[in-house]
Coordinates of C-alpha atoms and ligand atoms in Angstrom, one line a residue:
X23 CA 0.0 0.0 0.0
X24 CA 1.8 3.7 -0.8
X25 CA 2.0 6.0 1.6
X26 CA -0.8 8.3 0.4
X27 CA -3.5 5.6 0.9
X28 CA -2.4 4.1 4.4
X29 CA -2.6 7.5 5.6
X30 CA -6.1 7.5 4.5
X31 CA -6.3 4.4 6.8
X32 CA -9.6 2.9 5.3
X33 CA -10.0 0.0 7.2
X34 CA -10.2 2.3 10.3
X35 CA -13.5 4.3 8.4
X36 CA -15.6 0.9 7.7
X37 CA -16.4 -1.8 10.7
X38 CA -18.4 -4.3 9.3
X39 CA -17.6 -5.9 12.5
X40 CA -18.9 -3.7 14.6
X41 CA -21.4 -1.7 12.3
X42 CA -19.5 1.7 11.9
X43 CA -19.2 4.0 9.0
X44 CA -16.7 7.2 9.8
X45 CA -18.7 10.1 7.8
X46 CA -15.9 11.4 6.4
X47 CA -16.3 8.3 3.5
X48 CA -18.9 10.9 2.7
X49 CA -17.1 14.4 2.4
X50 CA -13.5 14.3 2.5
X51 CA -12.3 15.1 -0.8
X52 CA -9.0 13.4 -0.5
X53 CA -11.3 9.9 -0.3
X54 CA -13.3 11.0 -3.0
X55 CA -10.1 11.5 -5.7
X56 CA -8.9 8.0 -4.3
X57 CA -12.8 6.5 -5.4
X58 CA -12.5 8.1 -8.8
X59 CA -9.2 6.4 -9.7
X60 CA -9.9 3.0 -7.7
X61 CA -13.8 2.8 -7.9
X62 CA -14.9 4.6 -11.1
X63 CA -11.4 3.8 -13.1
X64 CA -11.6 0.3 -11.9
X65 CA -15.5 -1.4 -12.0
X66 CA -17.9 -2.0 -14.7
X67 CA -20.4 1.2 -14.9
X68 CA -23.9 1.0 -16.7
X69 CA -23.3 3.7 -20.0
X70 CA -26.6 3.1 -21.8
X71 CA -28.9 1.0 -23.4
X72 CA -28.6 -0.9 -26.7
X73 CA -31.9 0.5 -27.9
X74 CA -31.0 3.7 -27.6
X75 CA -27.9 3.7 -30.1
X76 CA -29.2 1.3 -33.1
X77 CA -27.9 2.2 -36.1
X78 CA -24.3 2.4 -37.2
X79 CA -23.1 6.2 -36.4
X80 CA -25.7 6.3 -33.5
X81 CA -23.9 7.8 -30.5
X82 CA -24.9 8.7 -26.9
X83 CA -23.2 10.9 -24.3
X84 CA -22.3 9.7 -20.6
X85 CA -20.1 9.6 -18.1
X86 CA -17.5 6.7 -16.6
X87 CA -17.2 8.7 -13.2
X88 CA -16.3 12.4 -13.7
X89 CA -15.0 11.5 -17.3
X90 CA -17.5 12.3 -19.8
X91 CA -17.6 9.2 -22.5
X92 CA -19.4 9.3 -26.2
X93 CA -20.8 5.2 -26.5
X94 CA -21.1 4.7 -30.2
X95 CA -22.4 2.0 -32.9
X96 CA -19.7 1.4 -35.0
X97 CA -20.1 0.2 -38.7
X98 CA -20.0 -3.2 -38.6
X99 CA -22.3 -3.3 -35.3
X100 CA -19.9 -3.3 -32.3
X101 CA -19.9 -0.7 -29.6
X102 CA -17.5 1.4 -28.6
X103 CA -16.8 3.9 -26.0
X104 CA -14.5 7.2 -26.4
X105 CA -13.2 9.3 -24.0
X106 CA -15.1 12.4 -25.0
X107 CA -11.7 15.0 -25.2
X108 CA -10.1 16.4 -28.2
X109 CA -6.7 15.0 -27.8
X110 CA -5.5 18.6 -28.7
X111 CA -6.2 20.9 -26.2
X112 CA -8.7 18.9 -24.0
X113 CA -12.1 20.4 -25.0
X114 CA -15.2 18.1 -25.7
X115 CA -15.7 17.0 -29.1
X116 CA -19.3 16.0 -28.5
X117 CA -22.4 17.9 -27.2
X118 CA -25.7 16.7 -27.8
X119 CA -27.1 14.1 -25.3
X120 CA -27.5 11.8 -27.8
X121 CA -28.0 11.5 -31.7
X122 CA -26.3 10.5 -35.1
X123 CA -23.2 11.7 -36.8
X124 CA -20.5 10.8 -39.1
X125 CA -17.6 12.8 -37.2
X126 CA -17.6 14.4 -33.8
X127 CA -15.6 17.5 -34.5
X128 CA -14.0 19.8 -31.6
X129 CA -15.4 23.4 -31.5
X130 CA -12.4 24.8 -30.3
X131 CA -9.7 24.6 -33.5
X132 CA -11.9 21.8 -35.3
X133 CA -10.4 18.4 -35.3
X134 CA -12.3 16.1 -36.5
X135 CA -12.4 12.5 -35.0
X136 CA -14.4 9.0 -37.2
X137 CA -17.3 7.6 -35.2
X138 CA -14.3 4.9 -34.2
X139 CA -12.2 7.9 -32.4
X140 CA -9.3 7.9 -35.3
X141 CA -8.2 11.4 -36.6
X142 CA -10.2 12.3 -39.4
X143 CA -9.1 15.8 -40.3
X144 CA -6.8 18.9 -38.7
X145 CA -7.2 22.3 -39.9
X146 CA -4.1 23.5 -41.5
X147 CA -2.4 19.9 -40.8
X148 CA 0.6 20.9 -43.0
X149 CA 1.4 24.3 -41.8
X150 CA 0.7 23.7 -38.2
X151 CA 2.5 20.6 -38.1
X152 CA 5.4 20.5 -40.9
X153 CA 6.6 17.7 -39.2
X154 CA 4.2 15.7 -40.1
X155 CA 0.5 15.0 -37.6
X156 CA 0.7 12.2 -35.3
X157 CA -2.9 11.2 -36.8
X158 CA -2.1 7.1 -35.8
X159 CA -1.4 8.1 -32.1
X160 CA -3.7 11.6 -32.0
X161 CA -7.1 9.3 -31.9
X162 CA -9.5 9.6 -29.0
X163 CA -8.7 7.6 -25.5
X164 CA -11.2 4.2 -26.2
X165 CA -12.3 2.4 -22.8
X166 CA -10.5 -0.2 -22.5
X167 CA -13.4 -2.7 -22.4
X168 CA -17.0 -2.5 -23.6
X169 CA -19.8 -5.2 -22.2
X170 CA -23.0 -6.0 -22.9
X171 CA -25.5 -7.8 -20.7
X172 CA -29.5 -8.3 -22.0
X173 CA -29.0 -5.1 -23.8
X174 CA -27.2 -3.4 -20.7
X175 CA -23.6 -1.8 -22.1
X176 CA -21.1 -1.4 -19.6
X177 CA -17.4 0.1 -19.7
X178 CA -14.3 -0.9 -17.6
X179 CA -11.1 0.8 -18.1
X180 CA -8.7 -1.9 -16.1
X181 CA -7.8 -5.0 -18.0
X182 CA -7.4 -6.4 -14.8
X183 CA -11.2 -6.4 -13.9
X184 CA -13.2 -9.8 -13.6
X185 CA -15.5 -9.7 -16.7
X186 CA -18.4 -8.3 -16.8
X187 CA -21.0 -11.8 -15.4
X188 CA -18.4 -12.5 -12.6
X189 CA -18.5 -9.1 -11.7
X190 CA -22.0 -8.7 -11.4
X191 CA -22.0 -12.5 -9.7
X192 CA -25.6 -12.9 -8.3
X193 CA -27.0 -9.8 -8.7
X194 CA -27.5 -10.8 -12.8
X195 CA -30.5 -13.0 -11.5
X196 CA -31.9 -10.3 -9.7
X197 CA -31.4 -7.6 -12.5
X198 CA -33.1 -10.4 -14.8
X199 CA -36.3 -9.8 -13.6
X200 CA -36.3 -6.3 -15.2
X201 CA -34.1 -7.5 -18.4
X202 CA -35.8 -10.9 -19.6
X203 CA -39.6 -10.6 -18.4
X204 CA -40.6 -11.0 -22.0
X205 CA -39.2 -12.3 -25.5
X206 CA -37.2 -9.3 -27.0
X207 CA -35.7 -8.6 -23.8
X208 CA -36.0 -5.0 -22.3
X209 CA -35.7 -1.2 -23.9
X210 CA -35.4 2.0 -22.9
X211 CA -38.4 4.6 -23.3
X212 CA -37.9 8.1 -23.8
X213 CA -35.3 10.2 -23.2
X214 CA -32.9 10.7 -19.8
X215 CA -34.4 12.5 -16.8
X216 CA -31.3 14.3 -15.6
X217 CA -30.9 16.5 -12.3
X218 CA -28.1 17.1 -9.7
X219 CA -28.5 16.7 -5.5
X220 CA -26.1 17.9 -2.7
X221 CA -25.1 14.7 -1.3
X222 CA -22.4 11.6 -2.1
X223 CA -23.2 9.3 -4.1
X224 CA -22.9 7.0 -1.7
X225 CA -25.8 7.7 0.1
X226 CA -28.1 6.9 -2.9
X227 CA -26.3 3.9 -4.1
X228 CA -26.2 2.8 -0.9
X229 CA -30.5 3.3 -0.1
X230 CA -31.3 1.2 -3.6
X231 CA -29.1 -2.0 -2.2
X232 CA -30.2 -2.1 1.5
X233 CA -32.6 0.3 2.4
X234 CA -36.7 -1.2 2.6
X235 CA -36.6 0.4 6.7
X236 CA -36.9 4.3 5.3
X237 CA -40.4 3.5 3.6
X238 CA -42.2 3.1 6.6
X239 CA -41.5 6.2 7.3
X240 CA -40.0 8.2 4.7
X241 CA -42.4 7.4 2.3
X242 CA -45.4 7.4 4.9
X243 CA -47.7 10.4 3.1
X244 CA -47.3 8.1 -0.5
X245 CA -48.2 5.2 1.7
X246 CA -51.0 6.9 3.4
X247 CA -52.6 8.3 -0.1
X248 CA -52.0 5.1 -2.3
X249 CA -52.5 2.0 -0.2
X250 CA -56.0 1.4 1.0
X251 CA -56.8 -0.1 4.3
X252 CA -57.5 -3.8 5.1
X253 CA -61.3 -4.8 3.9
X254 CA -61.6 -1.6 2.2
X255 CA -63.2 -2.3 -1.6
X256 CA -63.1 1.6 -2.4
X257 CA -60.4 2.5 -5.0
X258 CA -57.3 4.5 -4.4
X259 CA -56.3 7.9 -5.8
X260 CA -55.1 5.9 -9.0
X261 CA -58.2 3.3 -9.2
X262 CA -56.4 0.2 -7.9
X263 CA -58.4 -1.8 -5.4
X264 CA -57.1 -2.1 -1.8
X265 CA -55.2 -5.1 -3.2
X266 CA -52.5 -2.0 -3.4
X267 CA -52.1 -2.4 0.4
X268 CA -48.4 -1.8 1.0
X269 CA -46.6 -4.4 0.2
X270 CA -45.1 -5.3 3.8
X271 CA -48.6 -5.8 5.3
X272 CA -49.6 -8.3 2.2
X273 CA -46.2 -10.7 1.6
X274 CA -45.6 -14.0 2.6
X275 CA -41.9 -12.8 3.0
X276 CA -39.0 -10.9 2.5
X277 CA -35.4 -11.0 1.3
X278 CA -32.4 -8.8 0.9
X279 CA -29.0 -9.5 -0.7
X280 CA -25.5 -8.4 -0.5
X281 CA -23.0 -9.8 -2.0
X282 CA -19.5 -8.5 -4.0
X283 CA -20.8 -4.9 -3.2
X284 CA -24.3 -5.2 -4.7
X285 CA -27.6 -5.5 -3.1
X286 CA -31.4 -6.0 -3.2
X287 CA -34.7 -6.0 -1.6
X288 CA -37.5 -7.2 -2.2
X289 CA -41.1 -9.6 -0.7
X290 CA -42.4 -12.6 -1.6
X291 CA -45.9 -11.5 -3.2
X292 CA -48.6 -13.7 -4.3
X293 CA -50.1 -11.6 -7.1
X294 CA -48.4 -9.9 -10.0
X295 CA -49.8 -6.1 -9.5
X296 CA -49.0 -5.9 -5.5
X297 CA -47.0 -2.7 -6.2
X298 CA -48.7 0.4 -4.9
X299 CA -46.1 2.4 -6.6
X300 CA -47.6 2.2 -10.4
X301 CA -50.8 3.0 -11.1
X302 CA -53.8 1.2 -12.9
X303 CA -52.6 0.9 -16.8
X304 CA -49.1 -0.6 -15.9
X305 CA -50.8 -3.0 -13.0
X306 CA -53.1 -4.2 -16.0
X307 CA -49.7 -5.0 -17.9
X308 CA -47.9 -7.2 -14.9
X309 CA -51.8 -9.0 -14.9
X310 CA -51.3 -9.7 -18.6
X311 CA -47.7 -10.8 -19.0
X312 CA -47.2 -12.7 -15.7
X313 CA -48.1 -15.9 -17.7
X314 CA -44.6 -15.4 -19.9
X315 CA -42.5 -13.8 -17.1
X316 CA -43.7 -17.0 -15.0
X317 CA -42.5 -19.1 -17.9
X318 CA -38.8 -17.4 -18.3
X319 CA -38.3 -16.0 -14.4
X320 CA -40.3 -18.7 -12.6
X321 CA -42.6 -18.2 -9.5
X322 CA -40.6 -15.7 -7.4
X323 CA -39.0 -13.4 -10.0
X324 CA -42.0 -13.0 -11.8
X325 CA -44.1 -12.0 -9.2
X326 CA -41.2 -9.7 -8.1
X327 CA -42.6 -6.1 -8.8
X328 CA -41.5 -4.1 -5.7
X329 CA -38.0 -4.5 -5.7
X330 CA -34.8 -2.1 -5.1
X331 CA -31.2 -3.0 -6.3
X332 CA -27.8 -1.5 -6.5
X333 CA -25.0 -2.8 -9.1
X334 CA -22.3 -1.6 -7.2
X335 CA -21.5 0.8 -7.9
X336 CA -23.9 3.5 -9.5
X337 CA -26.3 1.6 -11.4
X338 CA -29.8 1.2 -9.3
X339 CA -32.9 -0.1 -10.5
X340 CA -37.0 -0.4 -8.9
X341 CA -38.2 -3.4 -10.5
X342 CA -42.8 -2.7 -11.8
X343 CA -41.7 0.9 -11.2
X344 CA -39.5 0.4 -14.3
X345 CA -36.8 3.0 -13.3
X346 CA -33.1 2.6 -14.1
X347 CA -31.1 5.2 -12.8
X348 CA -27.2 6.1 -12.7
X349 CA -25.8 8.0 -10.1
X350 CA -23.1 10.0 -11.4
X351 CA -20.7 11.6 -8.9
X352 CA -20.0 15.0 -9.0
X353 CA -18.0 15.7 -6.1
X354 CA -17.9 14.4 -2.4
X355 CA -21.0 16.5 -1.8
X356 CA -22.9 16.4 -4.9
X357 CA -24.5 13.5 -7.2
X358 CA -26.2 14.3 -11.0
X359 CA -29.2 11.6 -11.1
X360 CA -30.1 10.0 -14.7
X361 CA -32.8 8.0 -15.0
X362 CA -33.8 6.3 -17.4
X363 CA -37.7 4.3 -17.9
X364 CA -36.7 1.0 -18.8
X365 CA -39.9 -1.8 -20.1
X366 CA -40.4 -4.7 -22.0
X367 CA -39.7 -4.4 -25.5
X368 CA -42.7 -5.9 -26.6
X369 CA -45.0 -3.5 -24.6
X370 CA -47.2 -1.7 -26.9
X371 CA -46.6 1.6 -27.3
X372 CA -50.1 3.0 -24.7
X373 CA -48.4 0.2 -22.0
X374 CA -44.7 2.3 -22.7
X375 CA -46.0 5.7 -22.6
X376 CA -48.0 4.3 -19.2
X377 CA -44.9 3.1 -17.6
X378 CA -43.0 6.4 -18.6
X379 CA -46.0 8.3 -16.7
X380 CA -46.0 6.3 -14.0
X381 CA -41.9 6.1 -13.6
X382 CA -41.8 10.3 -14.1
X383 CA -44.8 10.7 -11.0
X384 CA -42.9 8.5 -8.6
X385 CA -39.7 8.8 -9.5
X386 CA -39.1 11.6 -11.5
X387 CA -36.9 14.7 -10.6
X388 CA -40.0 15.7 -8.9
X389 CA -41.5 12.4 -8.3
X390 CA -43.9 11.8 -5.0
X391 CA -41.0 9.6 -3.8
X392 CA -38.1 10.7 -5.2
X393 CA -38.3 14.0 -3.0
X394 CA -38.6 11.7 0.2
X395 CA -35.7 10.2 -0.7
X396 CA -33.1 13.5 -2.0
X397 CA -34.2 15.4 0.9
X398 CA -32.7 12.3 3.4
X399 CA -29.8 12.3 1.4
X400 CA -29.3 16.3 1.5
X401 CA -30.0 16.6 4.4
X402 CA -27.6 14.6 6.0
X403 CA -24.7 15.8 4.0
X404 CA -25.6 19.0 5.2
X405 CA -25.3 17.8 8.9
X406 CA -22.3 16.1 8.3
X407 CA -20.7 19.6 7.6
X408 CA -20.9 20.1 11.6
X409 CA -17.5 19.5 13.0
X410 CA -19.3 17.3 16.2
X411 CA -21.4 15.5 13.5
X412 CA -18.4 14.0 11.8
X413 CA -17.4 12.7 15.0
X414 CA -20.4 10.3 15.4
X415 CA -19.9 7.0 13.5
X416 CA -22.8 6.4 11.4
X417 CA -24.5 3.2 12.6
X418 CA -25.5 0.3 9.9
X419 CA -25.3 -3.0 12.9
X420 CA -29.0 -3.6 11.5
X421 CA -29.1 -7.5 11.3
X422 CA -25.6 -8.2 11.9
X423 CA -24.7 -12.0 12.5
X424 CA -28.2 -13.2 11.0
X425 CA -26.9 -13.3 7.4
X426 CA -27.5 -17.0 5.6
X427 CA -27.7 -18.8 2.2
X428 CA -31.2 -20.2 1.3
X429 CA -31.8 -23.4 0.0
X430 CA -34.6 -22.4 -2.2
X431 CA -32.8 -21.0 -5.4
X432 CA -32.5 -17.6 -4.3
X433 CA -28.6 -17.0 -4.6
X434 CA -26.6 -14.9 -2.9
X435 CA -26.1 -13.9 1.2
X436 CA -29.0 -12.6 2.6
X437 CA -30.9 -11.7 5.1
X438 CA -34.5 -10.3 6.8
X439 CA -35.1 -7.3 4.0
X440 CA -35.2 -4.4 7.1
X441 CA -31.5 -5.3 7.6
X442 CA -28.0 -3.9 6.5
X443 CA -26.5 -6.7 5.2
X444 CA -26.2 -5.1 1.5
X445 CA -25.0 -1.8 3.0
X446 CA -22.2 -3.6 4.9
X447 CA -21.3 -5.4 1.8
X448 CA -21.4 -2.3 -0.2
X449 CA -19.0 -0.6 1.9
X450 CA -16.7 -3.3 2.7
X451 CA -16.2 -3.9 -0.8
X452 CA -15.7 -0.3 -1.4
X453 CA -12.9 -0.3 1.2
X454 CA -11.3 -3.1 -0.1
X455 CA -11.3 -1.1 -3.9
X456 CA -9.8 2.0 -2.3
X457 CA -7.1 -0.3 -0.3
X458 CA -6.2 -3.1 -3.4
X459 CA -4.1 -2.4 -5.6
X460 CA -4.4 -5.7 -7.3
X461 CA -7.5 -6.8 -8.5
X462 CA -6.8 -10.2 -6.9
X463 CA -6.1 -8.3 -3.7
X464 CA -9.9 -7.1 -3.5
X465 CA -11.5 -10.6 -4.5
X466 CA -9.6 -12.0 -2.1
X467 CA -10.5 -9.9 0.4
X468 CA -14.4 -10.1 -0.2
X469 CA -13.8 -13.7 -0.1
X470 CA -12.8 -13.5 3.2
X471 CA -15.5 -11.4 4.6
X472 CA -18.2 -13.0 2.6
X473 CA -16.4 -16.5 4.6
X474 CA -16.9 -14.9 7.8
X475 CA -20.2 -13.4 7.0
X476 CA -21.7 -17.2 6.7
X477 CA -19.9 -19.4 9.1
Ligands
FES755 S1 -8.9 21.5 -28.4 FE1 -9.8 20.4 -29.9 S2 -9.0 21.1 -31.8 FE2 -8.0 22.2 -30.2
FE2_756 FE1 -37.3 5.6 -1.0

């Protein structure tokens, strides 16, 4: 370990052990430039859809971290993905959010790069450079890896990385239940919701793995105005029977998961439109298709609607509420939000446009539960500003020692879903990123604590 990172000393800021999290892991910016080179330059991050760049020349624009990265469709059908800087002078040599080109060329003296990153054209190549362009070597920085999973793409800069499926481990049979419900597989609808909160990212990744315990209470108004009480036949505000009784009241039982950083939540249901969260149109569609999900996903996946997941470690998802969302960092104290609606591709278009809706009112930047959640999140990065507040460890013992493996084909560790097995997992993993130099270092290391974990 150099010097710079043992005075860091992040094994001292995560007890898994004990339950502790030292808040600075949330504010101080010398962790945060350690994450961006060891979390965000090191793990497979979610960069878009497959339906959403087509067609050879199709491009669209994220980010890997704090880089900003162009994915595009090449000619003969593969994907790359470009670091989005003119090798020049280091401006951007694309703007739009998303579209189709045959050359992205850089505003500032014009360069023009292929859809593949080479050099297509310099202004004034002979004059400016009379000894001759280093076109070959001038090309735009390509991410070293490019992944696809069920129409997911995914980019890792280190060679050194597992691939993509034994990186994601179990949480691929989780994410499944949002990516192979139908034949065609998944797609995304619409454009990118996109809007930026004051807290770390951490905070929000962190909620989507482990946290079911905040809806009680967080969410308590949505509760109150869409569930309906038990015996009550009236309708809600969104004309679903009282069937749309929140979910904890209704299920048989519960799970969460963490494992290798990623987590989820979600209950055992016994019918396939038991989330409250969507209204009427998009409860009609989980009626009508549970037949074929049943048939691909089998008894509990299909009947899965209500749950929360984190790939570790920006990409979450809701499954029935059908949003996908990245969280970008943007700072230790600031996170820019895109999410994305993703359905079944073979949705009609009414059933698309109904999940949009219902994704936007809940979820949206100024969703019914979205703002629940942000204002948490703000709110406590604000408070960890306080010089006493960053003394008190945050507390995440919730569950600790009851973790198991089930025998009934759910993979993974888990554990009672109001627990913080996922959390733990999440940040144990992240501390074993920011220590490791060595890729085999860090799966070692989650070896070992996921050995402990079930003894
Ligand atoms: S910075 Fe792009 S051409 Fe100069
Ligand atoms: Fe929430």
């Amino acid at each position: 370990m150099n010097n710079r990172i043992e005075a860091l000393n992040i094994n001292s800021l995560v007890d898994v052990k004990e339950g502790r999290i030292v808040p600075s892991i949330y504010t101080d910016p010398q962790i945060y430039e350690l994450e961006l080179e060891r979390v965000f330059g090191r793990t497979w991050l979610f960069l878009c859809h497959e339906s959403q760049i087509p067609k050879s020349g199709d491009f669209f624009n994220t980010y890997m971290g704090e880089d900003p990265i162009i994915v595009t469709r090449q000619k003969d059908g593969s994907i790359k993905a470009l670091l989005n800087q003119c090798r020049h002078r280091s401006m951007r040599v694309s703007y739009a959010d998303c579209g189709n080109t045959r050359a992205f060329t850089c505003p500032y003296h014009g360069w023009s790069y292929g859809i593949d990153g080479t050099v297509k054209d310099i202004p004034l190549e002979n004059l400016a450079y009379p000894h001759g362009a280093c076109k070959e070597k001038w090309g735009l920085l390509e991410v070293n890896r490019v992944e696809s999973y069920k129409g997911l793409i995914f980019g890792c800069w280190d060679d050194e990385t597992p691939d993509l499926i034994d990186y994601m481990g179990d949480i691929a049979w989780y994410l499944d239940g949002v990516l192979d419900r139908r034949e065609g597989g998944s797609e995304i609808v619409g454009g990118v919701q996109k809007w930026v909160i004051d807290c770390n990212w951490k905070f929000a990744a962190e909620q989507f793995a482990s946290d079911q315990y905040h809806t009680l209470v967080s969410h308590a108004s949505a509760v109150q105005v869409l569930g309906g009480k038990q015996g009550d036949n009236s309708t809600n505000q969104l004309g679903q029977a009282q069937t749309a009784r929140p979910i904890w009241e209704t299920a048989k039982d519960n799970i969460q998961f963490g494992q290798n950083g990623h987590g989820s939540g979600f209950f055992f249901t016994e019918k396939p439109d038991a989330n409250f969260w969507v209204d009427g149109e998009v409860a009609n569609y989980f009626r009508e298709t549970y037949e074929e999900a049943r048939s691909r996903l089998g008894d509990v996946r299909a009947l899965r609607l209500a749950g929360h997941n984190n790939m570790f470690p920006t990409m979450s998802w809701l499954n029935g509420t059908a949003t996908l969302r990245v969280w970008h960092p943007r700072g230790p104290n600031k996170t820019e939000v895109w999410a994305f609606c993703i359905t079944d591709k073979a949705a009609s278009d009414e059933v698309k446009e109904a999940f949009e809706r219902s994704a936007t009112r809940a979820f949206g930047p100024a969703g019914f539960a979205e703002a629940d959640d942000g204002e948490n999140w703000i709110e406590i990065q604000k408070v960890l500003r306080g010089h006493k507040a960053r003394q008190n460890k945050l507390i995440v013992e919730m569950g600790l020692g009851n973790e198991k493996c089930r025998d009934d084909g759910i993979p993974g560790i888990t554990n009672h879903i109001f627990s913080e097995t996922a959390a733990r997992g999440m940040y144990r993993y992240w501390a074993d990123l920011l220590i490791h130099e060595k890729w085999t270092d860090v799966l070692k290391a989650s070896a070992q604590y996921e050995k402990e974990l079930i003894k």
